[in-house]
Amino acid sequence: MTPFRRPPARRRRRTALLSVTALTAGLLLSVSFQQPATAGPNLVRNPGFETPGAGGGAAMPDCWSQSGWGDNDFTFATVPDAHSGTKALRVELTRRVDGDRKALVTESAACAPAVQPAKQYDLSLWYKSTTPDTAITLFRHDTVAGWQYWTDLKTLDLSAGYVRAEVRTPVVPPGTDRISWGVSVFGTGSVTTDDYGMEEVTVPAPDPDCTGTAADCADGRWEVLETESPVRSMHSVVLNNGKVLLIAGSGNDPERFEAGTFTSAVYDPEDGTYETIPTPDDMFCSGHVQLSDGRVLVMSGNKGYPSADGTIGYQGYKDSYLFDPATETYTKTNDMNDGHWYPSATVMGNGDVLSLGGLREDSSGSVTTERWSAAEEKWLPLGEVNQTWSYWGLYPSMVLMQDGRLFYSGSHTFGNGTPGTGASIYDYDTSTITDVPGLRNKDERDQSASVLLPPAQDQRVLTIGGGNIDSNPDAGRLTDIIDLKEPSPRYRAGPPLPQGTVDLGGPGGPQAQTGGQGKMYGSAVLLPDGKVLETGGALHNRADPVFSASVFDPVTETYDKVATDPQARGYHSSAFLLPDGRVMATGDNPGNGSWNHQVSLYTPSYLFKGPRPEITSLPDQEWTYGDTQRITVDRPIAKAELIRPAAVTHSSDPNQRFVDLPLTVEGNGLTVDLNVTGNPNIAPPGWYMLFAVDANGVPSVAEWVKLSGPAALADTSAPSTSAHVHDFAGDLGKPAKKPAKKRTSAPVSPQISGCDRHYGSANVCVPTVFPETVRATKTKSLTRARCDWLAANGYGVLKVNGKDDPLRLDPDRNGRACG
């Protein structure tokens, strides 16, 4: 296998930059000491390079091979400067533009160690190095797909003399029968290695100990809190102190907008209290993201509601604010270059933020790319921001890739997706967009959810469900998965969403979903056991809530149905992970303009499996890229990870990510070194929740750590600061689209939200297209069928705005729909 070939000349290589809450009573139980992991014999063949390769004079010893990619000058040599015996292996780079060189265990059945799925292995070697740009890199052999890059495990420090490096692999995925590994060099200098070791380890699993009912232990438990949210929580942001910022603005209420009544609240999960926060502007349907220092950047919002006659749509202002968790106050920043109602917000590897899409001040579509400079703490002027003049729609889900490009997953809000395949890779540096194929029903992914699957190092994205506000079909069950490590990635079909019940407003109550019925408005939440909770949703535009929840396992790519939130969670709902491992769900805003203020908490089944591991010491909260951080735990753990806190609205949180921390475990299993990625595009700078997880998937309560890098992070030009980024998504099957001709805006229908504004106030959404089941029959006219549906969904009598009655809801012309 040649895992990393030099790219064609037409392709530009990208480089990355280098550089609690307590649980409910009864869940925190006493902990008994358990035995540490046990190890086995060395599985590496020719670990000290003493056996020469074929031909005697070959540079590479038996069972060892050269590999690498990119534009660099290098040498491989067997040298006498050994740790033990007579030979060691040296890899040296004398010039580097990009790429790496690596000495790997030969990828063959004779040389590559056999492994077993679900097992873990301790890897070790002795080394000395003249460059800090080196890492232990791991490949795996898939019994179907063949050899493929797996992950980087550990960055090696500079060392003039021999030192030992050790790291534990993640759990071996299904379908893997062998692995290959070695040291990558991705900066000028040399690394000399010797005496490799690989041992199978068994991490002890605590004895099963169900602390709840059988249903709790299988499916988890939901509870609805007695205290309701005091605000219409359109936006939910988990802060770096464990509290939750809930932003309403006017809360989709035109009367509050006219009165200038804008609200936010901070919820404290530890004592269940809310603190109402003075809010300076209508942040209803803004964008938001956490900055590296923990402050929350809130961009744009609602400058104006649609006109009563529907000729003017929603309008987005240019204002932007910072929310400080320490003072719980908002501070205004400089303005954006354009209005952006429903903008994207993606934090980059250097801490900058890119924002695209949304509606301008005149309710047309914004084609302006905005960039927040972390260094200057301001939105950059238009002339300093690369532009494609593309309209990305509303809340386009833009996921940061490991090389600094953005993946548009196809998830968005309102109407159809973007022209083309519905998904694409956006290169800000070159202002180019390349379509990515495979997303099914791409124009019915309105209000779908997309998430970067655990761990972020795997670069796989899952897209769940969705519908279409304009045509209003039944929301779908489709899920699609894409692996961005492939040379030419494309979506492939995932398993269909499990079905639940749907409340159609009829007298019989919720009924079982059938056929292809799925959900839009669903939420996807990364859990500390490495799985994804999907919950909430609705079948149609702001109507017909779906009651179902399931957990997706990225390893087996299967769904498991779990307990269901008893509250409707459709439009403007959100769900997110708390530092104690539970999930909080808020909101629901049906088309009749009402709001669900009740809050639900989900306790996953892993919190009913007995005692939780505890992080007993965390000497350092300030972490840097490529670092090794030592913690102690009260009993052996199987894995640890960083999870970026949520900043979610409208099913969208493109910055949500789970970053694996490969372990180096000391003898008794209680002292653990955590190996931090050297690539800030895998884990953008900022505050993260650190979880330690045992072999049963039971997580600790999170500790907060801040991940950042040296000043070199700001330098995008110096090759010596480039992180280890493998050649991937670099041979896209479609040609890149160059920037469009400069323009001011894109035309957007004033009824883009799928609401006919001829009826009721601006917060009421009478659908422009009713669900297919709402139709004329032998005994019922179309008007009566529509009015019955509106009545069943709590609309009441609605004023007709103006003289037009496009939906034929006022046949007697008295100015009242369904009067």
Short mmCIF file of N, CA, C and O in Angstrom, two decimals, residues 84 96 287 400 455 460 471-472 528 554 683 788:
data_model
loop_
_atom_site.label_atom_id
_atom_site.label_comp_id
_atom_site.label_asym_id
_atom_site.label_seq_id
_atom_site.Cartn_x
_atom_site.Cartn_y
_atom_site.Cartn_z
N SER A 84 19.68 -0.27 22.26
CA SER A 84 20.21 -1.58 22.65
C SER A 84 20.57 -2.33 21.38
O SER A 84 20.08 -1.99 20.30
N ARG A 96 11.36 20.89 3.83
CA ARG A 96 9.94 20.52 3.85
C ARG A 96 9.07 21.70 3.46
O ARG A 96 9.20 22.78 4.03
N GLY A 287 -26.44 34.22 15.26
CA GLY A 287 -25.44 33.16 15.30
C GLY A 287 -24.62 33.31 16.56
O GLY A 287 -24.57 34.38 17.16
N LEU A 400 -15.57 22.51 10.46
CA LEU A 400 -14.14 22.67 10.23
C LEU A 400 -13.49 21.31 10.02
O LEU A 400 -13.64 20.40 10.84
N PRO A 455 -14.47 9.87 17.20
CA PRO A 455 -13.77 11.08 17.61
C PRO A 455 -13.55 12.00 16.42
O PRO A 455 -13.61 11.56 15.26
N ARG A 460 -15.51 11.95 10.24
CA ARG A 460 -16.76 11.46 9.65
C ARG A 460 -17.92 12.33 10.13
O ARG A 460 -17.98 12.70 11.30
N SER A 471 -42.32 22.76 0.44
CA SER A 471 -43.24 21.72 -0.06
C SER A 471 -43.93 20.95 1.05
O SER A 471 -44.94 20.28 0.81
N ASN A 472 -43.38 21.00 2.28
CA ASN A 472 -43.99 20.43 3.49
C ASN A 472 -44.36 18.96 3.37
O ASN A 472 -45.46 18.55 3.73
N PRO A 528 -20.38 11.49 26.22
CA PRO A 528 -19.01 11.15 26.63
C PRO A 528 -18.64 9.68 26.45
O PRO A 528 -17.46 9.35 26.52
N PRO A 554 -21.20 5.22 16.55
CA PRO A 554 -20.36 5.42 15.36
C PRO A 554 -19.50 4.21 15.00
O PRO A 554 -19.07 4.09 13.86
N ALA A 683 -9.11 20.36 17.12
CA ALA A 683 -9.66 20.90 18.37
C ALA A 683 -9.36 22.39 18.41
O ALA A 683 -8.32 22.80 18.95
N ASP A 788 -59.90 22.69 9.87
CA ASP A 788 -59.88 21.66 10.91
C ASP A 788 -58.45 21.40 11.39
O ASP A 788 -58.20 21.22 12.58
#
